Amino acid sequence: MSDAGSLSNLSFLCFGEEGSRLVSPYIWMTPILRNISTRVRQMALHSASAGSKLIFAPAGTEIRGQAEQFTKGVLTRSDLDQTSPIRQFHKWFAAAQESHLVEHPETCCLSTASLPSGRVSSRIVYLKELDDKGFVIYSNFGTSKKAEDLATNPWASLTFWWETLERQVRVEGQASRLTREESQKYFDTRVRGSRIGAWSSRQSQVLRPVEGDADGEEDDGRKVLDGWVEETEKRFAGEENIPVPDFWGGLRLIPESIEFWQGRQNRLHDRFAYNKKKSAEGIEAWSLDRLSP
């Protein structure tokens, strides 16, 4: 037989207590074929050789399995502030804090991209302020990778992920530095050690091991950083009012678009996007649209 079609014309003679009868091979082959088909699908979904994939279809703490469903909420247009995504974010942020289920709702991912390469870099930061202008984080803007990116491209994004509430918020817009006076107000709220650290660190610069160190301890470059901290401690010894460094301060992301995401079953999530629009008269307003998941 050269193909499956040939089987349709083939029968087998079977013997039993009631005599003999002709039986099509499909009758006894069907369960076998179904089993083979099931095994093939399982192999396609769950088989990954150690040499090809180190991680494949993980599910939480399980090495492999089906991801859990999102079932904790529903988001409709009527649930949202119709004119201000800033007010809507404040509402969701307050809900995350008051739930006591999200330990640090201010945690977010800041993404920047350098030009002309377009290469993207991301890092976890803390949201420290929200006002009607936008979202504020604080960091080093002298030597950091984000500073290099923003020097060529002011566009950036923030992503908040509140897993226990199955909510996500994405913010996109242009970033600009806060004034020294604004940054000083926040800087004064930090513990002394963090203010010393801000002065000391050349963020993202390579720290090389100290060669020929007399104490004999192995060094991987940390001693250079410790040395910078000692120098800063001496510089501000006895001073409590430490000025904010010129290279350190606040960055405000002024949103052009903000998306609110609520997880739903079968990955059919609720997504709503606010986008800033400007009329012919130059008046800015926010549009609000549901997006396909």
Coordinates of C-alpha atoms in Angstrom, one line a residue:
M1 CA 0.0 0.0 0.0
S2 CA 1.5 3.4 -1.0
D3 CA -1.0 5.7 0.7
A4 CA -3.9 5.9 3.2
G5 CA -6.4 5.8 0.4
S6 CA -5.4 2.2 -0.4
L7 CA -6.6 1.2 3.1
S8 CA -10.2 2.0 2.2
N9 CA -10.3 -0.9 -0.2
L10 CA -8.6 -3.3 2.2
S11 CA -10.4 -5.6 4.7
F12 CA -9.3 -8.4 7.0
L13 CA -11.0 -11.7 7.7
C14 CA -11.7 -12.1 11.4
F15 CA -12.8 -15.4 13.1
G16 CA -14.9 -15.6 16.2
E17 CA -17.5 -17.8 18.0
E18 CA -20.2 -16.5 15.6
G19 CA -18.2 -17.2 12.5
S20 CA -16.0 -15.2 10.2
R21 CA -16.5 -11.6 9.0
L22 CA -14.7 -8.9 7.1
V23 CA -13.3 -6.0 9.2
S24 CA -12.0 -2.7 7.9
P25 CA -8.5 -1.8 9.2
Y26 CA -9.9 1.6 10.3
I27 CA -11.9 0.0 13.1
W28 CA -8.9 -1.4 14.9
M29 CA -6.4 1.2 13.8
T30 CA -8.4 4.3 14.9
P31 CA -7.5 4.1 18.6
I32 CA -3.9 3.6 17.8
L33 CA -3.8 6.6 15.5
R34 CA -5.5 8.7 18.0
N35 CA -3.0 7.8 20.7
I36 CA -0.1 8.6 18.3
S37 CA -1.6 11.9 17.5
T38 CA -2.0 12.8 21.1
R39 CA 1.6 11.9 21.9
V40 CA 2.9 14.0 19.0
R41 CA 0.9 17.0 20.2
Q42 CA 2.3 16.6 23.7
M43 CA 5.8 16.3 22.4
A44 CA 5.3 19.5 20.4
L45 CA 4.0 21.4 23.4
H46 CA 6.3 20.1 26.2
S47 CA 9.4 18.5 24.7
A48 CA 12.5 20.6 24.7
S49 CA 15.9 19.0 24.7
A50 CA 18.5 20.3 27.1
G51 CA 20.7 21.3 24.3
S52 CA 18.1 23.5 22.5
K53 CA 16.1 25.3 25.3
L54 CA 17.1 26.0 28.9
I55 CA 13.6 27.3 29.7
F56 CA 10.4 26.2 27.9
A57 CA 6.8 27.0 28.7
P58 CA 7.3 27.6 32.4
A59 CA 4.3 28.2 34.7
G60 CA 5.1 30.1 37.9
T61 CA 7.0 27.8 40.2
E62 CA 6.4 24.8 37.9
I63 CA 9.2 24.0 35.5
R64 CA 6.7 23.4 32.7
G65 CA 2.9 23.6 32.4
Q66 CA 0.0 25.8 31.4
A67 CA 0.0 29.4 32.6
E68 CA -2.7 30.3 35.1
Q69 CA -5.8 32.2 34.0
F70 CA -6.4 35.9 34.8
T71 CA -9.6 36.0 36.8
K72 CA -9.4 38.8 39.3
G73 CA -11.0 41.7 37.5
V74 CA -12.9 43.3 34.6
L75 CA -12.3 46.7 33.0
T76 CA -14.9 48.6 31.0
R77 CA -14.9 52.0 29.6
S78 CA -17.3 53.2 32.3
D79 CA -14.8 52.2 34.9
L80 CA -12.3 54.8 33.6
D81 CA -11.9 58.5 34.1
Q82 CA -13.2 59.8 30.7
T83 CA -10.9 62.8 30.4
S84 CA -7.7 62.3 32.5
P85 CA -5.4 59.3 32.5
I86 CA -3.4 61.0 35.3
R87 CA -6.4 60.9 37.6
Q88 CA -7.1 57.3 36.4
F89 CA -3.5 56.3 37.3
H90 CA -3.8 57.9 40.7
K91 CA -7.0 55.9 41.3
W92 CA -5.3 52.6 40.4
F93 CA -2.2 53.4 42.3
A94 CA -4.2 54.2 45.4
A95 CA -6.1 51.0 45.0
A96 CA -2.8 49.0 44.8
Q97 CA -1.5 50.7 48.0
E98 CA -4.8 50.2 49.9
S99 CA -5.1 46.5 48.9
H100 CA -1.9 45.7 50.9
L101 CA -1.4 43.0 48.2
V102 CA 1.2 45.0 46.2
E103 CA 4.4 45.5 48.3
H104 CA 5.9 48.3 46.2
P105 CA 3.3 49.7 43.7
E106 CA 5.8 52.5 42.9
T107 CA 8.1 50.0 41.2
C108 CA 8.3 50.4 37.5
C109 CA 10.4 49.6 34.5
L110 CA 12.0 52.7 32.7
S111 CA 12.9 52.1 29.1
T112 CA 15.0 54.4 27.0
A113 CA 16.5 54.1 23.5
S114 CA 19.6 55.6 22.0
L115 CA 19.8 57.2 18.5
P116 CA 20.7 56.5 15.8
S117 CA 21.1 52.9 16.7
G118 CA 17.6 52.6 18.3
R119 CA 19.1 50.2 20.9
V120 CA 16.8 49.9 23.9
S121 CA 17.8 49.7 27.5
S122 CA 15.6 49.1 30.6
R123 CA 15.9 49.2 34.3
I124 CA 13.7 49.0 37.4
V125 CA 13.2 52.3 39.2
Y126 CA 10.8 53.8 41.7
L127 CA 8.1 56.4 40.9
K128 CA 8.6 59.2 43.4
E129 CA 6.1 61.9 42.3
L130 CA 3.0 62.3 40.2
D131 CA 1.4 65.6 39.3
D132 CA -0.7 66.9 36.5
K133 CA 2.4 67.2 34.3
G134 CA 3.5 63.6 34.6
F135 CA 5.5 60.9 36.3
V136 CA 8.8 61.7 38.2
I137 CA 11.7 59.3 39.0
Y138 CA 15.1 60.2 40.4
S139 CA 18.5 59.0 39.3
N140 CA 22.0 59.7 38.1
F141 CA 22.0 61.7 34.8
G142 CA 25.7 62.2 34.5
T143 CA 27.3 58.8 33.7
S144 CA 24.4 56.4 33.5
K145 CA 23.2 54.5 30.4
K146 CA 19.8 56.2 30.6
A147 CA 21.6 59.6 30.5
E148 CA 23.4 58.6 27.3
D149 CA 20.1 57.5 25.7
L150 CA 18.2 60.6 26.7
A151 CA 20.9 62.8 25.4
T152 CA 20.1 61.5 21.9
N153 CA 16.4 60.7 22.3
P154 CA 14.0 62.2 24.9
W155 CA 11.3 59.6 24.3
A156 CA 11.0 57.0 27.1
S157 CA 8.4 54.7 28.7
L158 CA 7.4 53.4 32.1
T159 CA 5.7 50.1 32.8
F160 CA 4.0 49.2 36.1
W161 CA 3.1 45.6 36.8
W162 CA 0.8 44.8 39.8
E163 CA 0.7 41.0 39.6
T164 CA -1.6 40.3 42.5
L165 CA -4.2 42.7 41.0
E166 CA -3.5 41.4 37.5
R167 CA -3.1 45.0 36.3
Q168 CA -0.5 46.7 34.1
V169 CA 0.0 50.4 33.1
R170 CA 2.2 51.6 30.3
V171 CA 3.2 55.2 29.9
E172 CA 5.0 56.7 26.9
G173 CA 6.2 60.2 26.4
Q174 CA 9.1 62.6 26.4
A175 CA 11.3 63.1 29.4
S176 CA 12.8 66.3 30.8
R177 CA 15.0 67.1 33.9
L178 CA 13.5 68.8 37.0
T179 CA 15.0 72.0 38.3
R180 CA 17.8 71.8 40.9
E181 CA 15.4 73.3 43.5
E182 CA 12.7 70.6 42.8
S183 CA 15.3 67.8 43.0
Q184 CA 16.7 69.2 46.3
K185 CA 13.3 68.9 48.0
Y186 CA 13.3 65.2 47.3
F187 CA 17.0 64.7 47.9
D188 CA 16.5 66.0 51.4
T189 CA 14.1 63.2 52.2
R190 CA 16.7 60.5 51.6
V191 CA 18.7 59.0 54.4
R192 CA 22.2 60.3 54.7
G193 CA 23.8 57.1 53.4
S194 CA 21.8 57.4 50.2
R195 CA 22.7 61.0 49.7
I196 CA 26.4 60.1 50.2
G197 CA 25.9 57.3 47.7
A198 CA 24.4 59.6 45.1
W199 CA 27.5 61.8 45.3
S200 CA 29.9 58.8 45.3
S201 CA 28.8 56.6 42.5
R202 CA 29.8 57.1 38.9
Q203 CA 26.8 55.1 37.8
S204 CA 27.3 52.4 35.1
Q205 CA 31.1 53.0 35.0
V206 CA 33.3 49.9 35.0
L207 CA 34.9 49.2 38.4
R208 CA 38.3 47.4 38.1
P209 CA 40.0 45.4 40.8
V210 CA 42.7 47.2 42.8
E211 CA 46.1 45.6 42.0
G212 CA 48.7 44.9 44.7
D213 CA 46.4 45.6 47.6
A214 CA 48.3 45.2 50.9
D215 CA 45.4 43.6 52.9
G216 CA 45.5 40.5 50.8
E217 CA 41.7 40.3 50.3
E218 CA 40.4 39.4 46.9
D219 CA 38.9 42.4 45.1
D220 CA 36.5 42.4 42.2
G221 CA 36.3 46.2 41.9
R222 CA 34.2 47.0 44.9
K223 CA 37.1 48.6 46.7
V224 CA 37.1 51.5 44.2
L225 CA 33.5 52.2 45.0
D226 CA 34.2 52.0 48.8
G227 CA 37.0 54.4 48.3
W228 CA 34.8 56.9 46.6
V229 CA 32.3 56.7 49.4
E230 CA 35.0 57.3 52.0
E231 CA 36.1 60.4 50.1
T232 CA 32.5 61.7 50.0
E233 CA 32.1 61.0 53.7
K234 CA 35.2 63.1 54.5
R235 CA 33.9 65.9 52.2
F236 CA 30.6 66.2 54.0
A237 CA 31.8 65.2 57.5
G238 CA 29.6 66.9 60.1
E239 CA 27.2 68.3 57.5
E240 CA 23.5 67.2 57.5
N241 CA 22.4 69.6 54.7
I242 CA 24.0 68.0 51.7
P243 CA 23.3 69.7 48.4
V244 CA 22.0 67.6 45.5
P245 CA 24.7 66.8 42.9
D246 CA 24.5 68.6 39.6
F247 CA 24.5 65.2 37.8
W248 CA 21.7 63.8 39.9
G249 CA 18.1 64.7 40.2
G250 CA 14.5 64.2 39.0
L251 CA 13.3 63.2 35.6
R252 CA 9.7 63.9 34.6
L253 CA 8.1 61.7 31.9
I254 CA 5.4 63.9 30.3
P255 CA 2.9 61.3 28.9
E256 CA 1.7 61.3 25.3
S257 CA -0.1 57.9 25.7
I258 CA -1.1 55.8 28.7
E259 CA -2.6 52.3 28.5
F260 CA -4.5 50.5 31.3
W261 CA -4.5 46.7 31.2
Q262 CA -6.6 44.3 33.2
G263 CA -6.0 40.6 32.8
R264 CA -8.8 38.4 31.6
Q265 CA -9.4 34.7 30.9
N266 CA -7.9 33.1 27.8
R267 CA -5.6 36.1 27.3
L268 CA -8.6 38.1 26.1
H269 CA -7.5 41.0 28.3
D270 CA -9.2 44.4 28.7
R271 CA -7.0 47.2 27.3
F272 CA -7.8 50.9 27.1
A273 CA -5.4 53.5 25.7
Y274 CA -5.5 57.3 26.3
N275 CA -3.7 59.3 23.6
K276 CA -3.0 63.0 23.7
K277 CA -4.6 65.0 20.8
K278 CA -4.2 68.6 19.9
S279 CA -6.9 70.5 18.1
A280 CA -6.4 73.0 15.3
E281 CA -6.7 75.7 17.9
G282 CA -3.9 74.1 19.9
I283 CA -6.1 72.8 22.7
E284 CA -4.9 69.4 24.1
A285 CA -7.3 66.7 25.1
W286 CA -7.2 62.9 25.6
S287 CA -8.9 60.3 23.4
L288 CA -9.9 57.0 25.0
D289 CA -10.1 53.7 23.0
R290 CA -10.4 50.0 23.7
L291 CA -7.6 48.0 22.2
S292 CA -7.7 44.4 21.0
P293 CA -5.7 42.1 23.3

